XYZ file of N, CA and C in Angstrom:
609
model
N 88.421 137.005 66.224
C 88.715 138.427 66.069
C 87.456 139.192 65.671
N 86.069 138.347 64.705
C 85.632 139.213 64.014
C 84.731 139.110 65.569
N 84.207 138.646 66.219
C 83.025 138.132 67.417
C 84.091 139.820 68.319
N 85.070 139.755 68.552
C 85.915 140.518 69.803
C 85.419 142.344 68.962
N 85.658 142.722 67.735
C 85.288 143.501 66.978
C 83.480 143.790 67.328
N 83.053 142.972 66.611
C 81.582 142.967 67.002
C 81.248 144.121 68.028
N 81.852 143.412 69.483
C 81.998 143.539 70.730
C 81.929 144.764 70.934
N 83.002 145.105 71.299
C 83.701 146.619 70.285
C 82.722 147.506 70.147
N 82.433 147.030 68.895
C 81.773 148.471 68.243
C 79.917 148.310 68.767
N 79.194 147.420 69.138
C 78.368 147.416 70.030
C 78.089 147.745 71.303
N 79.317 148.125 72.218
C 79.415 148.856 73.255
C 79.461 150.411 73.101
N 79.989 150.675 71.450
C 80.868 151.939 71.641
C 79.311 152.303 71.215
N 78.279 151.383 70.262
C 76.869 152.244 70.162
C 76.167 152.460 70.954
N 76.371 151.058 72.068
C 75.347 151.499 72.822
C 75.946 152.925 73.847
N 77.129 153.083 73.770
C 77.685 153.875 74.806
C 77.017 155.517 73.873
N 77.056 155.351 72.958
C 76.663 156.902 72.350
C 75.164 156.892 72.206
N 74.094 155.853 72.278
C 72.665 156.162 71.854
C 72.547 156.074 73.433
N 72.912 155.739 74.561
C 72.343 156.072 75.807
C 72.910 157.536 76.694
N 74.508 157.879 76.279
C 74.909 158.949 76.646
C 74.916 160.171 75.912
N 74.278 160.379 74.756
C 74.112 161.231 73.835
C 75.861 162.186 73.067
N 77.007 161.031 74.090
C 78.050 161.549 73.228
C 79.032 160.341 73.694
N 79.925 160.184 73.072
C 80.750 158.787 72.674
C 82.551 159.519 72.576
N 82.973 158.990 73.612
C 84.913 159.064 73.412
C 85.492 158.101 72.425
N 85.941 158.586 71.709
C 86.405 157.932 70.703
C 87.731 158.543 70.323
N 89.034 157.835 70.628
C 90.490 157.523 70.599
C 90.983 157.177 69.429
N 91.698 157.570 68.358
C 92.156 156.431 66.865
C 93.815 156.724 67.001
N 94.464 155.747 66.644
C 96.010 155.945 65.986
C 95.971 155.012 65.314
N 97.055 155.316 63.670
C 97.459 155.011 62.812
C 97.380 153.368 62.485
N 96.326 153.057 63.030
C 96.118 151.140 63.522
C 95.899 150.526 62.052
N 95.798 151.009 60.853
C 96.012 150.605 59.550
C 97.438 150.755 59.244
N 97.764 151.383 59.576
C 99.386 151.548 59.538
C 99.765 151.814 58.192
N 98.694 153.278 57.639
C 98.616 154.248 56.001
C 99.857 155.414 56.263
N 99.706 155.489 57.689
C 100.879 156.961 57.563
C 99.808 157.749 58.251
N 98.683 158.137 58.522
C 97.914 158.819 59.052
C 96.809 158.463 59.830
N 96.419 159.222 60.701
C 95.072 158.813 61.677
C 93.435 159.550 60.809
N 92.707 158.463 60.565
C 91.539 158.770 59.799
C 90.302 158.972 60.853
N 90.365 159.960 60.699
C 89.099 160.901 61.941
C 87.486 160.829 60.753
N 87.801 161.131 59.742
C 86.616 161.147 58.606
C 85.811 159.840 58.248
N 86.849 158.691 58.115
C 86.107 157.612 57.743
C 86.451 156.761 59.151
N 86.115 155.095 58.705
C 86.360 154.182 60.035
C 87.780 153.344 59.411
N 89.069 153.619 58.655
C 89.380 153.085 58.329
C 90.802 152.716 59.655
N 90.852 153.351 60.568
C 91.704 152.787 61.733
C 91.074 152.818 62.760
N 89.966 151.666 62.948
C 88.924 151.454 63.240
C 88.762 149.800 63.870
N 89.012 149.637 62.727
C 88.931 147.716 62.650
C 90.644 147.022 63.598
N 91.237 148.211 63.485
C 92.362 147.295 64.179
C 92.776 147.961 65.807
N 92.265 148.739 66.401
C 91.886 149.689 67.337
C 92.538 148.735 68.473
N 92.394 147.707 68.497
C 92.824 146.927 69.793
C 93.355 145.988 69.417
N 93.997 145.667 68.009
C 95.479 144.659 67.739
C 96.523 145.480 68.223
N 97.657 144.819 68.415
C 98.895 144.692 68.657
C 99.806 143.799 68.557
N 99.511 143.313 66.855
C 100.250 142.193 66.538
C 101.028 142.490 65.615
N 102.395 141.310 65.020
C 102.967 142.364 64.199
C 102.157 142.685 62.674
N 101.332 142.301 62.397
C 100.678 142.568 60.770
C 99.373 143.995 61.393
N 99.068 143.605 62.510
C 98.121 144.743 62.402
C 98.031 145.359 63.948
N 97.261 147.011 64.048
C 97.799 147.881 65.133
C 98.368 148.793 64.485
N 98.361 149.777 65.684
C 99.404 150.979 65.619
C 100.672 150.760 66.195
N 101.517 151.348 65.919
C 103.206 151.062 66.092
C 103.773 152.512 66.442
N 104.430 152.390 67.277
C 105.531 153.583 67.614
C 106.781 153.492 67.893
N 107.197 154.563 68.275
C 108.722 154.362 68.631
C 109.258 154.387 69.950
N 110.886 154.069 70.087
C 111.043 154.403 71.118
C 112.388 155.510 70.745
N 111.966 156.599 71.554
C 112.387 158.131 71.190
C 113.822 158.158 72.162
N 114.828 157.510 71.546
C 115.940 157.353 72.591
C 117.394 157.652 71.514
N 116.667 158.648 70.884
C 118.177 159.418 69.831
C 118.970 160.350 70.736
N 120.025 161.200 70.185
C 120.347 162.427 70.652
C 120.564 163.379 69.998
N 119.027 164.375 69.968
C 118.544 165.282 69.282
C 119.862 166.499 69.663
N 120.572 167.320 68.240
C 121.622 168.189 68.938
C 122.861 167.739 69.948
N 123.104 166.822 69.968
C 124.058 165.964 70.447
C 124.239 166.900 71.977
N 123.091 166.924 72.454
C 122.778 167.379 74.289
C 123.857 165.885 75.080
N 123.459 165.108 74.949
C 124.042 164.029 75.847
C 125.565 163.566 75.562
N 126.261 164.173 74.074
C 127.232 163.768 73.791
C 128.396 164.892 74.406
N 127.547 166.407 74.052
C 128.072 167.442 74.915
C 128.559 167.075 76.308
N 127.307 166.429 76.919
C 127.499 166.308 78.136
C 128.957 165.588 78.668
N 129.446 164.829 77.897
C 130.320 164.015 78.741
C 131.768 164.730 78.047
N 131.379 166.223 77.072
C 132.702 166.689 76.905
C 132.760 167.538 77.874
N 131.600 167.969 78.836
C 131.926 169.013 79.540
C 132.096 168.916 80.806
N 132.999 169.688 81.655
C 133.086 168.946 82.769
C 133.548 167.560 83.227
N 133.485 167.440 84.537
C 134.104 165.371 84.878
C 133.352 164.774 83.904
N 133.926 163.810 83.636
C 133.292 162.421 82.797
C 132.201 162.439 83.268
N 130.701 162.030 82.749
C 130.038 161.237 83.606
C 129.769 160.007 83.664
N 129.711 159.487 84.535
C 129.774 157.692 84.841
C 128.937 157.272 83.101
N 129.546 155.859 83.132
C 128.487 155.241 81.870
C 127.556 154.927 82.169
N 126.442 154.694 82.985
C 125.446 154.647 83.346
C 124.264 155.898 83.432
N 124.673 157.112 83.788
C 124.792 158.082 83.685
C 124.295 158.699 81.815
N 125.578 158.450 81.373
C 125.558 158.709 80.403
C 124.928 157.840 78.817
N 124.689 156.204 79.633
C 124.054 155.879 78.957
C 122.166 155.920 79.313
N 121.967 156.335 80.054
C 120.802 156.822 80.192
C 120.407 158.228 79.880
N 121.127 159.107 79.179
C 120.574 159.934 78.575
C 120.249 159.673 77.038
N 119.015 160.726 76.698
C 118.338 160.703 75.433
C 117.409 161.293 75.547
N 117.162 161.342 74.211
C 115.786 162.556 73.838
C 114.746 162.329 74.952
N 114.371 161.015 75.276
C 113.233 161.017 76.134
C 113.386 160.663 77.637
N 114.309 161.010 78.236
C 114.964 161.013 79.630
C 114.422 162.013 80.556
N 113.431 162.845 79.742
C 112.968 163.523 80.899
C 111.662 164.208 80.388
N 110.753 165.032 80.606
C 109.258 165.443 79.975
C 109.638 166.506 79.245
N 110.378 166.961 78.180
C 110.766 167.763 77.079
C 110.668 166.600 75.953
N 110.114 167.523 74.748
C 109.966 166.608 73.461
C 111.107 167.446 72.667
N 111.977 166.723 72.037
C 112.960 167.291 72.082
C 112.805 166.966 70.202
N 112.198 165.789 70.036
C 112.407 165.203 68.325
C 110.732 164.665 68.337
N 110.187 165.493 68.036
C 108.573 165.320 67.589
C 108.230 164.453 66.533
N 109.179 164.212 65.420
C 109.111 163.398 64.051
C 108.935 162.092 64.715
N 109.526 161.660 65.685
C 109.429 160.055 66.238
C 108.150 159.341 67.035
N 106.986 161.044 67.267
C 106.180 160.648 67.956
C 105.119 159.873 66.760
N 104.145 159.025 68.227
C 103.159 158.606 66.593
C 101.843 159.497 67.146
N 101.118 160.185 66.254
C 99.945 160.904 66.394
C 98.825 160.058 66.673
N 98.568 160.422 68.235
C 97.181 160.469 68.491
C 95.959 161.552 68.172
N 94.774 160.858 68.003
C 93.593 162.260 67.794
C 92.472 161.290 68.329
N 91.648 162.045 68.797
C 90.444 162.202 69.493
C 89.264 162.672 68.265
N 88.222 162.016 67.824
C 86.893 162.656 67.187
C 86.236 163.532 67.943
N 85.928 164.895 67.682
C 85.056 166.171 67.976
C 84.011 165.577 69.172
N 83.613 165.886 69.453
C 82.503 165.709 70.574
C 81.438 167.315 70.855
N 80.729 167.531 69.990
C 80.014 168.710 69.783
C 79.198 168.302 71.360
N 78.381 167.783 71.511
C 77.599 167.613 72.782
C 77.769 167.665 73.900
N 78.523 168.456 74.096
C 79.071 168.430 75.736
C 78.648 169.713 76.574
N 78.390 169.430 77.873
C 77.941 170.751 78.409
C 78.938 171.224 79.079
N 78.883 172.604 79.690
C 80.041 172.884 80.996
C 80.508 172.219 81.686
N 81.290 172.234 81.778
C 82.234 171.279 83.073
C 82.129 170.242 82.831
N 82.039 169.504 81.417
C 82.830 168.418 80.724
C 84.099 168.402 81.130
N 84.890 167.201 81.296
C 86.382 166.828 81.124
C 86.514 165.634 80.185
N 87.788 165.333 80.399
C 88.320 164.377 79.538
C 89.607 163.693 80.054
N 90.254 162.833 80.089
C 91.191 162.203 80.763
C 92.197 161.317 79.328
N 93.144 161.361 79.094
C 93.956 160.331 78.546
C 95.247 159.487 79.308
N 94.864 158.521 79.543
C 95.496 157.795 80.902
C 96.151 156.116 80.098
N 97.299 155.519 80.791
C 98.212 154.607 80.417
C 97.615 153.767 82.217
N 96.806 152.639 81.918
C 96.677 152.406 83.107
C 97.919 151.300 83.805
N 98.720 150.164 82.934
C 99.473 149.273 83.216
C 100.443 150.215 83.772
N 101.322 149.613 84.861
C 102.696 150.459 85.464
C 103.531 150.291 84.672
N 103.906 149.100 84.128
C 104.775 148.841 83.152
C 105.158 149.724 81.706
N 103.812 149.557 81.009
C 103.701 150.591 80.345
C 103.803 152.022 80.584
N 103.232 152.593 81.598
C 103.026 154.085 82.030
C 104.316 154.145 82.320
N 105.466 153.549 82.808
C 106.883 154.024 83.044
C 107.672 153.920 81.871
N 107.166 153.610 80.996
C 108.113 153.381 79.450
C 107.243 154.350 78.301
N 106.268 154.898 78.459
C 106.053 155.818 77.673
C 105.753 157.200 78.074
N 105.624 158.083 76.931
C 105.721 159.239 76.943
C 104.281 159.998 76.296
N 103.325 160.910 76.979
C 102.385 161.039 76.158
C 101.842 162.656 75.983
N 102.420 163.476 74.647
C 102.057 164.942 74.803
C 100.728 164.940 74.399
N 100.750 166.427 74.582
C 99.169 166.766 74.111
C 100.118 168.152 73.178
N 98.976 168.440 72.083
C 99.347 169.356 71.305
C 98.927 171.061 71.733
N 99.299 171.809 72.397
C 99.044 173.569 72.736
C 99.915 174.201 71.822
N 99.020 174.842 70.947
C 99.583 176.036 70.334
C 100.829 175.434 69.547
N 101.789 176.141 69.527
C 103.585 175.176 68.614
C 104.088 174.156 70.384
N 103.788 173.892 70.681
C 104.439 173.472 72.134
C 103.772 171.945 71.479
N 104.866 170.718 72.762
C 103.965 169.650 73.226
C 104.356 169.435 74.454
N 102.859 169.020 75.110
C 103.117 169.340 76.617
C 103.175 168.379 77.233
N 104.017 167.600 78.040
C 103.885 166.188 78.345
C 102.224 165.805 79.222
N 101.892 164.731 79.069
C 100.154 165.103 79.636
C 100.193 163.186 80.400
N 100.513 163.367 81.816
C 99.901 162.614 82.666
C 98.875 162.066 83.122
N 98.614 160.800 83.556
C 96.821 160.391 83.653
C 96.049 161.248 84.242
N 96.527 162.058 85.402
C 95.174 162.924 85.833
C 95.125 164.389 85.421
N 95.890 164.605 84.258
C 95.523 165.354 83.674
C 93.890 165.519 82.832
N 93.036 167.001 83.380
C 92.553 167.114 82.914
C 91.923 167.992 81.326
N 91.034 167.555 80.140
C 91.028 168.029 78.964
C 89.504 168.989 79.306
N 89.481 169.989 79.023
C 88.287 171.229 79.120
C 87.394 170.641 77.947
N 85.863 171.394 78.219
C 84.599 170.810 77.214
C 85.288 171.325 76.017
N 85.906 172.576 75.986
C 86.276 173.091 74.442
C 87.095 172.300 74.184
N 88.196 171.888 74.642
C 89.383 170.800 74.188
C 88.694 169.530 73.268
N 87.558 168.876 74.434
C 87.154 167.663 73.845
C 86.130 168.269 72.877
N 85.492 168.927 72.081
C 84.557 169.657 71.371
C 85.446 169.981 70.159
N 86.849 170.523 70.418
C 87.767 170.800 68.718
C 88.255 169.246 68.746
N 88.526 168.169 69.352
C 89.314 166.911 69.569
C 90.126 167.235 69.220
N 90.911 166.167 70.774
C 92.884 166.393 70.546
C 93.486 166.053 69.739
N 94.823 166.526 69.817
C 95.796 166.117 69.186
C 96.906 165.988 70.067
N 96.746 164.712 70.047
C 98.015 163.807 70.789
C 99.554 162.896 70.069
N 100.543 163.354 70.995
C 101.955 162.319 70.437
C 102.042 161.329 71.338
N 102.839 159.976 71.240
C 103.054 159.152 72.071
C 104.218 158.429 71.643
N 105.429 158.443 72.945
C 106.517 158.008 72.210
C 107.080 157.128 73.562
N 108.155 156.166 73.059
C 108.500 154.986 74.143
C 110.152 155.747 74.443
N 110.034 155.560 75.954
C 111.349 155.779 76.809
C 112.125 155.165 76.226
N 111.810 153.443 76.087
C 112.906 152.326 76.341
C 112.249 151.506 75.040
N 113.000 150.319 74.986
C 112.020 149.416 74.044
C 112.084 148.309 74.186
N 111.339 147.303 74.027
C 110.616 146.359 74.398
C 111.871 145.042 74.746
N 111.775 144.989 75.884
C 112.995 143.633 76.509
C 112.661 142.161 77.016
N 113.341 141.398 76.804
C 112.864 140.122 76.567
C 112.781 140.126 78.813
N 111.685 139.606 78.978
C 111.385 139.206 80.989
C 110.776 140.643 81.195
N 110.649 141.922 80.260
C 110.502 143.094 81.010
C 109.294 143.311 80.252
N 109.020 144.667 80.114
C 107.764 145.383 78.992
C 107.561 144.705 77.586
N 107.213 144.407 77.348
C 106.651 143.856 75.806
C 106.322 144.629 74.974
N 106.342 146.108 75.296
C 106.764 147.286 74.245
C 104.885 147.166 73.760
N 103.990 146.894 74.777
C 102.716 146.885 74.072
C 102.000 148.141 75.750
N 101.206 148.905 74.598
C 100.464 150.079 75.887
C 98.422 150.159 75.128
N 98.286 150.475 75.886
C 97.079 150.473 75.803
C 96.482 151.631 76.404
N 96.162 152.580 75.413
C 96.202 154.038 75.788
C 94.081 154.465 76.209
N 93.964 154.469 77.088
C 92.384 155.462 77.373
C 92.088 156.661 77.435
N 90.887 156.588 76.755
C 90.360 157.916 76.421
C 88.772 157.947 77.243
N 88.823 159.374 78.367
C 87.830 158.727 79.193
C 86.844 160.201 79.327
N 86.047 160.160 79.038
C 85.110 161.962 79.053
C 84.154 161.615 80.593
N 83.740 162.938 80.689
C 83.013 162.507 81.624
C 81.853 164.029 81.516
N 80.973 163.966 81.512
C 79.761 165.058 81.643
C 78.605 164.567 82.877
N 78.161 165.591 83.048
C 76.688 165.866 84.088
C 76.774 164.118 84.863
N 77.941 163.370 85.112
C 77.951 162.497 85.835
C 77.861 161.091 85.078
N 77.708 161.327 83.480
C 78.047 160.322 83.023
C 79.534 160.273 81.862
N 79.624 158.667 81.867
C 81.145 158.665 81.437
C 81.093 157.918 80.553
N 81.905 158.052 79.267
C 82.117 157.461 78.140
C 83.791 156.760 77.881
N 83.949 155.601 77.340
C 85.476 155.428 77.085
C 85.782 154.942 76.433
N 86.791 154.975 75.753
C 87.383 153.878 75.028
C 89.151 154.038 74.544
N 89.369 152.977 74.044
C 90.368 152.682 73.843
C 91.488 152.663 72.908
N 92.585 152.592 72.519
C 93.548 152.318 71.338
C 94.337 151.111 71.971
N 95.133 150.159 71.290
C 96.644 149.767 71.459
C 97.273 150.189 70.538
N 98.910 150.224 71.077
C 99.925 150.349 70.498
C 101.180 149.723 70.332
N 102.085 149.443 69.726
C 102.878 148.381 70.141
C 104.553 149.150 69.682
N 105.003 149.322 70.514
C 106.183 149.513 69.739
C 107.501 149.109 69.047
N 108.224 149.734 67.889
C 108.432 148.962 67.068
C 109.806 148.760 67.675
N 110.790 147.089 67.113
C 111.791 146.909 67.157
C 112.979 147.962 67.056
N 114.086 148.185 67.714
C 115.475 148.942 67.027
C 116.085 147.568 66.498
N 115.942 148.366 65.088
C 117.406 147.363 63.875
C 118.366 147.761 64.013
N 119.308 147.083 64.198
C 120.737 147.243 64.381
C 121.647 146.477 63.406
């Protein structure tokens, strides 16, 4: 682990002393309650996804305002299938924000015009079981891989939610995502990474 770390953080220097600016991704991977942008303290676990260490999320499958329970008083029944596939996260509305887990991005002062930025879920598996906003104004906006982030965006750094459709099934998803963070300026590109794993439903 400590050699894979090493690794890590020797790419991410050399990636900032040759490109004069460095993407850098954190979630809650100490697992304190918060994402530490100031110090390196969710840092060291950046790419676990085990159960003692990593970031952890949820899977956002309540019914916020009882929308889906309405549903089957109104009108024909709807089939159980139907109806058991509705929930908060059944479609790109964030409906219960408390369940997301906060992503953030570190500032990136160095960037010139026509900087972008990309936050992308590359596994299919994963990318069909999660959910990933970006923070505008009181809104969250659901934000797809080719969505692009403006030089000012990556210059204040984001603020990102990330929440699971479904949750983790035994032959299917393993409830583990691996989220990128990818800039790109005057033709060069910086990246890096988080995991996440999401957590069990107790029943």
């Amino acid at each position: 682990m400590h050699w894979l770390l090493s690794l890590h953080q020797m790419l991410a220097l050399f990636s900032y002393t040759g490109l004069c600016f460095r993407a850098d991704i954190r979630a809650d991977s100490n697992r304190d309650g918060r994402v530490d942008l100031d110090g390196n303290t969710d840092v060291a676990h950046k790419l676990s996804s085990s159960n003692h260490a990593g970031a952890i999320f949820l899977a956002n499958i309540g019914d916020t305002g009882q929308r889906c329970s309405k549903l089957a008083l109104r009108g024909s029944p709807p089939s159980y299938e139907k109806l058991a596939a509705c929930n908060d996260a059944s479609d790109d509305i964030q409906r219960s924000d408390r369940y997301m887990a906060h992503l953030r991005t570190v500032p990136i002062p160095r960037l010139t015009l026509g900087a972008y930025g990309t936050v992308s879920v590359g596994d299919a598996a994963a990318r069909k079981n999660v959910r990933i906003f970006r923070r505008e104004g009181s809104e969250w906006l659901i934000t797809q891989n080719d969505h692009k982030f403006t030089q000012n965006q990556l210059q204040l750094g984001l603020y990102l939610g990330i929440d699971a459709t479904d949750t983790r099934r035994p032959g299917g998803w393993d409830g583990r995502v691996n989220v990128h963070f990818t800039v790109h300026d005057r033709g060069k590109i910086s990246a890096d990474s988080v995991k996440l794993r999401v957590a069990p439903i107790l029943t």
